Coordinates of C-alpha atoms and ligand atoms in Angstrom, one line a residue:
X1 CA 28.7 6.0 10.6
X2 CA 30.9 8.0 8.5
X3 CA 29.8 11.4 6.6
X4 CA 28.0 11.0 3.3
X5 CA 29.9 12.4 0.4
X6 CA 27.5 15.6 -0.4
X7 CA 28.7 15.4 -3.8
X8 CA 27.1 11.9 -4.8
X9 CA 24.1 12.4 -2.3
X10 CA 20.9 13.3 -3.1
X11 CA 20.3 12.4 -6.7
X12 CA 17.1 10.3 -7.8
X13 CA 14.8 10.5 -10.8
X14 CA 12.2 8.7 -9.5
X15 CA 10.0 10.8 -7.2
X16 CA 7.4 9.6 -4.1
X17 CA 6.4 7.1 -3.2
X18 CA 10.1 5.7 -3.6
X19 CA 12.3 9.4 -3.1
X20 CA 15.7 7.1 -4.0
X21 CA 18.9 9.0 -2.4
X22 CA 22.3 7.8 -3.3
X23 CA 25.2 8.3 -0.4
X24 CA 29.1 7.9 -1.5
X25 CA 29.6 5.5 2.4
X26 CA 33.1 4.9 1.4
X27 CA 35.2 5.6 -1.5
X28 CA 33.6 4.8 -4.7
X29 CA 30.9 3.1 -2.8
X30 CA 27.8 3.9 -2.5
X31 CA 24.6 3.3 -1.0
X32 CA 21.0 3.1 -2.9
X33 CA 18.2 4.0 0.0
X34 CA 15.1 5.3 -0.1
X35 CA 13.3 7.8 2.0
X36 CA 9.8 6.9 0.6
X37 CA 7.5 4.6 2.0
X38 CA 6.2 2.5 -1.7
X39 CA 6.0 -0.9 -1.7
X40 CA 8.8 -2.7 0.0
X41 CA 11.6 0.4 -0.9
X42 CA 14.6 -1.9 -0.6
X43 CA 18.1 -0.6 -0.2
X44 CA 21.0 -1.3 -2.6
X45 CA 24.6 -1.3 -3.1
X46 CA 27.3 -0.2 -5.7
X47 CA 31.0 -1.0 -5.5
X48 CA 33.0 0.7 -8.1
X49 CA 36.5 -0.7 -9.1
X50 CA 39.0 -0.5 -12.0
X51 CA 37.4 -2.9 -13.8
X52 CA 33.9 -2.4 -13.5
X53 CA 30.8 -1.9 -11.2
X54 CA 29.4 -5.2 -8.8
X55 CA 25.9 -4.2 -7.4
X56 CA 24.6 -5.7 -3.9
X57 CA 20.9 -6.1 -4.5
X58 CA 18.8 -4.7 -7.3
X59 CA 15.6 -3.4 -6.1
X60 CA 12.4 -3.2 -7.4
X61 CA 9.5 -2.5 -9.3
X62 CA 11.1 -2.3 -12.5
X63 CA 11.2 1.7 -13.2
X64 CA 13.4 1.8 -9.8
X65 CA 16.1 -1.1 -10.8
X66 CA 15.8 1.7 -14.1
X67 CA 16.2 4.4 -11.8
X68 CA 19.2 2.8 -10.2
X69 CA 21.0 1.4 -13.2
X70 CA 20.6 5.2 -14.7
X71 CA 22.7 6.1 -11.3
X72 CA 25.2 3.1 -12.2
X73 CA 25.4 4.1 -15.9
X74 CA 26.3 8.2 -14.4
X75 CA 28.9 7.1 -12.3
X76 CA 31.4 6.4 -16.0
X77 CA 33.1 3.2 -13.5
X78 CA 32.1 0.9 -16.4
X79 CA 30.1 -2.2 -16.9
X80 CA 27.8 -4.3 -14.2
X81 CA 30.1 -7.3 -13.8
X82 CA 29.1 -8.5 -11.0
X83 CA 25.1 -8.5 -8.8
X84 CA 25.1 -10.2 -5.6
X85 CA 21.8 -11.4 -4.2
X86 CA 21.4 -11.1 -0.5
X87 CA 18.2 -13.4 -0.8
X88 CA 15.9 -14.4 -2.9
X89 CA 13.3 -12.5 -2.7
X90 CA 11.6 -10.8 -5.4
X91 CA 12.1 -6.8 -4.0
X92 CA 15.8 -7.6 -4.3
X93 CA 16.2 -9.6 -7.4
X94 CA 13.7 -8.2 -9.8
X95 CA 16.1 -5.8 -11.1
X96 CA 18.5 -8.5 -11.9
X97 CA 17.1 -8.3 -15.6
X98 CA 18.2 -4.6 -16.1
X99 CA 22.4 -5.6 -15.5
X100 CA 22.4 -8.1 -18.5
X101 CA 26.0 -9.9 -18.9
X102 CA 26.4 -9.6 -14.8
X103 CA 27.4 -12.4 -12.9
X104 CA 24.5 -13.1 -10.7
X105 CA 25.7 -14.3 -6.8
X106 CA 23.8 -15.8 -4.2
X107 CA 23.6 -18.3 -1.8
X108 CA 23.1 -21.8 -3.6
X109 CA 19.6 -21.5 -2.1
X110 CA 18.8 -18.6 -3.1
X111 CA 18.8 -20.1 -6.7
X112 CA 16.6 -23.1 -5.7
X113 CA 13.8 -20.6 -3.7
X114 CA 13.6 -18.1 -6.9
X115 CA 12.4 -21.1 -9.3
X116 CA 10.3 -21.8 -6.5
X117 CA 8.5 -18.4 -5.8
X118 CA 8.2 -17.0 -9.3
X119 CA 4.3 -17.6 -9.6
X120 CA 4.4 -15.3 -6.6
X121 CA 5.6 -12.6 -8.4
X122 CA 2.2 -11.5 -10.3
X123 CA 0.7 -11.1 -6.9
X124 CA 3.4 -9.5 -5.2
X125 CA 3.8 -6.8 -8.0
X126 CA 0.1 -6.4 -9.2
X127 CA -0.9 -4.3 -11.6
X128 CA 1.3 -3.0 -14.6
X129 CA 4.7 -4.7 -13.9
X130 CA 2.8 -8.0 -14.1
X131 CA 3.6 -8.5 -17.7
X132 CA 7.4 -7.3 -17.1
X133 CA 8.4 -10.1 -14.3
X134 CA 11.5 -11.7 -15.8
X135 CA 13.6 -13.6 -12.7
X136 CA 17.2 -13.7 -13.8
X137 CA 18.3 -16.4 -11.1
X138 CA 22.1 -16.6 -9.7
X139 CA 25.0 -18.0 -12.5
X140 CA 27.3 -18.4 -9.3
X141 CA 26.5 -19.4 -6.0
X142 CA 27.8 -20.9 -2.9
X143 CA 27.3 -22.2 0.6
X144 CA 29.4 -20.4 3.3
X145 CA 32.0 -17.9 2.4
X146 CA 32.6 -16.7 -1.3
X147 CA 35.6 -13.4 -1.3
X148 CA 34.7 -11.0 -4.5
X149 CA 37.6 -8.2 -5.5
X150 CA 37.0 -5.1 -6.7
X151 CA 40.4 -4.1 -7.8
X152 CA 42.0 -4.5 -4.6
X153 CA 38.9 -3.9 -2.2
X154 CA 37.6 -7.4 -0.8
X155 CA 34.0 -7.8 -0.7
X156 CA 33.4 -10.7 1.6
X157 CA 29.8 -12.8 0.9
X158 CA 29.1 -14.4 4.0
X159 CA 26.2 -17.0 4.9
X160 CA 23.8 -15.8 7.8
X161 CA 21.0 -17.9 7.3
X162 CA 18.7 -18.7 8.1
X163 CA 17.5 -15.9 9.2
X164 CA 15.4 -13.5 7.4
X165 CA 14.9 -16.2 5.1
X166 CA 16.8 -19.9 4.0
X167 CA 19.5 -18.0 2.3
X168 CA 20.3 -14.7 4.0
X169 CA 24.0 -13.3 2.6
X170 CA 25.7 -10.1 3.7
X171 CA 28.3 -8.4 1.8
X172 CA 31.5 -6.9 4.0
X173 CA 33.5 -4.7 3.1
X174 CA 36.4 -5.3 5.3
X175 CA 38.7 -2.1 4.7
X176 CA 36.0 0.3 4.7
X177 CA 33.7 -1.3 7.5
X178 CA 30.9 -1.0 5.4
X179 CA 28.2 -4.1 6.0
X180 CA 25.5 -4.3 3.3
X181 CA 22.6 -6.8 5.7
X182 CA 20.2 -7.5 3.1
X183 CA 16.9 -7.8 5.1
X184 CA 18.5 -9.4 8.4
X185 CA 18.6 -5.7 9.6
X186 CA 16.0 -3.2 9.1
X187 CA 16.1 0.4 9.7
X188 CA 12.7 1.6 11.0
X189 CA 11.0 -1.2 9.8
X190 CA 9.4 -4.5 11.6
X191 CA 12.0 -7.5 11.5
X192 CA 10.7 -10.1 8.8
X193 CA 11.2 -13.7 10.1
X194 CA 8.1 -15.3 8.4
X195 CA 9.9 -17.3 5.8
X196 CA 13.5 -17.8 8.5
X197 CA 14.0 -18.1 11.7
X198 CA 13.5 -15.6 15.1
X199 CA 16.0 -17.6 16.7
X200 CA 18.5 -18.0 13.7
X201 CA 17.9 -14.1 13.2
X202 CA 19.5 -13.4 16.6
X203 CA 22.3 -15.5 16.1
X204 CA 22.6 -13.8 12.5
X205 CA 22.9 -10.9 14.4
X206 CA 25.1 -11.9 16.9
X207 CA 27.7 -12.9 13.8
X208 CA 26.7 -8.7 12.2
X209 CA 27.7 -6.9 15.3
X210 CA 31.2 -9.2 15.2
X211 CA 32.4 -7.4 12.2
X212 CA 32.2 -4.2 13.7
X213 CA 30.7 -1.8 10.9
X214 CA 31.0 1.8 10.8
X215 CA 28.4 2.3 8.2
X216 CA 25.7 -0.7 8.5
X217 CA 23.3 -0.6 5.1
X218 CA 20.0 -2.6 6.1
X219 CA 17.6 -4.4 3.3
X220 CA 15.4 -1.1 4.0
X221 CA 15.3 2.6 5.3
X222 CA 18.3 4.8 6.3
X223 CA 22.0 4.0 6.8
X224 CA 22.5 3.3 10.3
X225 CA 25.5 2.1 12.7
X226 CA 25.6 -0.5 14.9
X227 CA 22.5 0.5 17.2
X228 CA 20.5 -1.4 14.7
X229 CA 21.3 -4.6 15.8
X230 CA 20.2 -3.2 19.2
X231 CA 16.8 -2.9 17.9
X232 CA 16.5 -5.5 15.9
X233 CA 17.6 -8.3 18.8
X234 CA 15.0 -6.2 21.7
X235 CA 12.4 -6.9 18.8
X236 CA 13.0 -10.7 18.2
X237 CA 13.7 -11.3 22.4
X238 CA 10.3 -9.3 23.0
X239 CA 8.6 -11.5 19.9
X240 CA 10.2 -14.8 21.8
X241 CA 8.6 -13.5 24.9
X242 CA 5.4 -13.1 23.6
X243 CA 5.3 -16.2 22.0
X244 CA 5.8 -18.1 24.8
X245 CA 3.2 -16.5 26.7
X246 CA 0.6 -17.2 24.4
X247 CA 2.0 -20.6 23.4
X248 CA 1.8 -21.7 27.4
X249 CA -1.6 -20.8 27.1
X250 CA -2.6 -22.5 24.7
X251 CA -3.3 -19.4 22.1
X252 CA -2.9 -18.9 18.4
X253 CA -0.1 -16.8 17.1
X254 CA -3.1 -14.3 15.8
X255 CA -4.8 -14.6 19.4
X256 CA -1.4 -13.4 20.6
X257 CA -0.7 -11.1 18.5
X258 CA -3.6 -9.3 18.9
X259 CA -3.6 -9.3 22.8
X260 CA 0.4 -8.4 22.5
X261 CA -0.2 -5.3 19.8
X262 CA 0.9 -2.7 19.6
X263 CA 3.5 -3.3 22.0
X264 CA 6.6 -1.4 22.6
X265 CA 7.5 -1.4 19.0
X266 CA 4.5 -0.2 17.4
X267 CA 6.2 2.9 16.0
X268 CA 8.1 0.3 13.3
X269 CA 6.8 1.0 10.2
X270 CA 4.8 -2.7 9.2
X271 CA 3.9 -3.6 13.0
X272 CA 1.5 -6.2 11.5
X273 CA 4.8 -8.6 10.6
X274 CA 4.1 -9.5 14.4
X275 CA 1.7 -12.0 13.3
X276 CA 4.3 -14.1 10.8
X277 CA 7.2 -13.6 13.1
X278 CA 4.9 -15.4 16.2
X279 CA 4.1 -18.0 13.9
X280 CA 7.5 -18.7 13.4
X281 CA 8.4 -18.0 17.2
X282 CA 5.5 -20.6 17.7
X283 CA 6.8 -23.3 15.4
X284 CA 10.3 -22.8 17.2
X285 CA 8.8 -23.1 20.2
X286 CA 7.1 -26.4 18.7
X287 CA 10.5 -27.6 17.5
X288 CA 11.9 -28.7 14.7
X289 CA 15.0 -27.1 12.3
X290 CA 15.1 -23.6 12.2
X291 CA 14.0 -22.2 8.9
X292 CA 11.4 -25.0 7.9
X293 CA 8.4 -24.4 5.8
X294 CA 5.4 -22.9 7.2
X295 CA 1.8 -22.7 5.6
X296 CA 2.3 -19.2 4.4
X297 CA -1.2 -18.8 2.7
X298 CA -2.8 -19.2 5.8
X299 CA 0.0 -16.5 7.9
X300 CA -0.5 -13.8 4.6
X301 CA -4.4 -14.0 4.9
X302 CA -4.1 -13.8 9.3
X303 CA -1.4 -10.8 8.7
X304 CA -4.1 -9.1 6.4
X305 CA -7.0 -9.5 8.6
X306 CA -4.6 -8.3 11.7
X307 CA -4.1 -5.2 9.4
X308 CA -7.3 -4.4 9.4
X309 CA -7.9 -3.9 5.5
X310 CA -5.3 -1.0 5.3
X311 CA -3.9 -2.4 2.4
X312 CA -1.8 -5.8 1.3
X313 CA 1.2 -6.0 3.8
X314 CA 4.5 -6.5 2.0
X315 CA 6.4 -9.4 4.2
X316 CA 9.4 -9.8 1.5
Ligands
ZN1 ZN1 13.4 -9.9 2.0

């Protein structure tokens, strides 16, 4: 991983449960983390050029997309020409609305699964940013590859999915070997394959570890290198394990979750995303195309019960 630059490191606004840090990762490029644990702290990206600013992700609740376009706005590198989606869910494209005039990118269904899940948002942000929800879906999207420039700097948009989702994109940064995952990576956080694939995670992560990052910015926690992917795949192999055991048996994903828990990865911040990911393991192991629809209501309210009433579980 290469050396933050101290000079652009440390500044936030916003204080716990979020604790934002920015970290200059390459030149002119920085990363958006956060050290707190609020609801879903997702990471972001900014990539300055000559001609303007293009953010990777947007975080949210609202006051912290504020938070980072008040970092953006500091920086002088001009306007927000460019936000590219990693996927479509709502802790990284809430804060879509405060870059108006930005080209929105994202995988074409990534545009298709926003229209979808915006009923969601009220109960995934309850409380006051209820009446501020505003989903500013992608203007430009596309199915494989898409190459952005910044000036000269290439920032490639390739497809992954699906993995943690339908429509999982990762933004490379060729020269600098800087790899912005969205949430196909974690960093000290449970993998989230409820609404993807376990199986098309691995592969996902297979493709990751081929571009050979120095600096590797996951959907949440801190910068990390290329050891995350170690993680993550032990994770998804033990998860595929697991399933099968209790799917040979004739158990429910819940049943074997609960016999499985806490398992050697208990110390992963949100260890009850065990339960979704074996109901996806379970409907892989049932067959079928990787990334289809399961009955989510019924996984949310066996992830809650699993969790034992210590509060709603954030599985974006
Ligand atoms: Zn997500």
């Amino acid at each position: 991983m290469t050396q933050p630059n101290l000079s652009r490191t440390g500044r936030c606004r916003l204080s716990a449960p979020f604790e934002p840090r920015t970290t200059e990762i390459a030149d002119g490029v920085y990363a958006y983390t956060s050290a707190g644990d609020g609801r879903c702290p997702s990471n972001a990206g900014v990539i300055t050029g000559p001609d303007g600013v293009t953010i990777v992700d947007t975080v949210a609740p609202r006051a912290r997309a504020q938070d980072l376009r008040a970092f953006v706005d500091d920086l002088g590198a001009g306007p927000v020409r460019v936000v590219v989606n990693t996927h479509h869910h709502v802790d990284h494209t809430l804060g879509n609305a405060v870059f108006p005039g930005a080209a929105v990118v994202a995988h074409v269904l990534a545009r298709s699964e926003m229209a979808e899940s915006a009923l969601a948002l009220a109960r995934l942000w309850p409380g006051g940013e209820r009446d501020e929800v505003r989903l500013v879906p992608p203007s430009v999207t596309f199915d494989e590859r898409l190459t952005l420039y910044s000036g000269d700097r290439r920032v490639e948009l390739v497809y992954c999915g699906p993995a943690h989702t339908t429509n999982d994109v990762v933004a490379w940064l060729p020269e600098d070997r800087v790899l912005f995952t969205g949430d196909i990576v974690l960093s000290g956080v449970t993998p989230c394959t409820v609404t993807g694939s376990v199986e098309g995670t691995l592969r996902a992560v297979a493709r990751l570890r081929a571009f050979g990052a120095r600096t590797v910015v996951c959907g949440r926690g801190p910068l990390r290198g290329s050891d995350v992917f170690d993680e993550t795949e032990a994770y998804l192999r033990w998860v595929q394990a697991v399933a099968m055991e209790g799917w040979r048996r004739g158990l429910t994903p819940l049943q074997t979750a609960e016999e499985a828990a806490p398992g050697p990865f208990g110390h992963l911040n949100a260890p009850e995303r065990l339960v979704g990911n074996l109901y996806r393991a379970f409907a892989e192991l049932d067959g079928g195309a990787l990334g289809r629809s399961l009955e989510l209501p019924r996984v949310f309210e066996e992830t809650a019960r699993f969790r034992e009433g210590a509060g709603p579980a954030c599985l974006a």
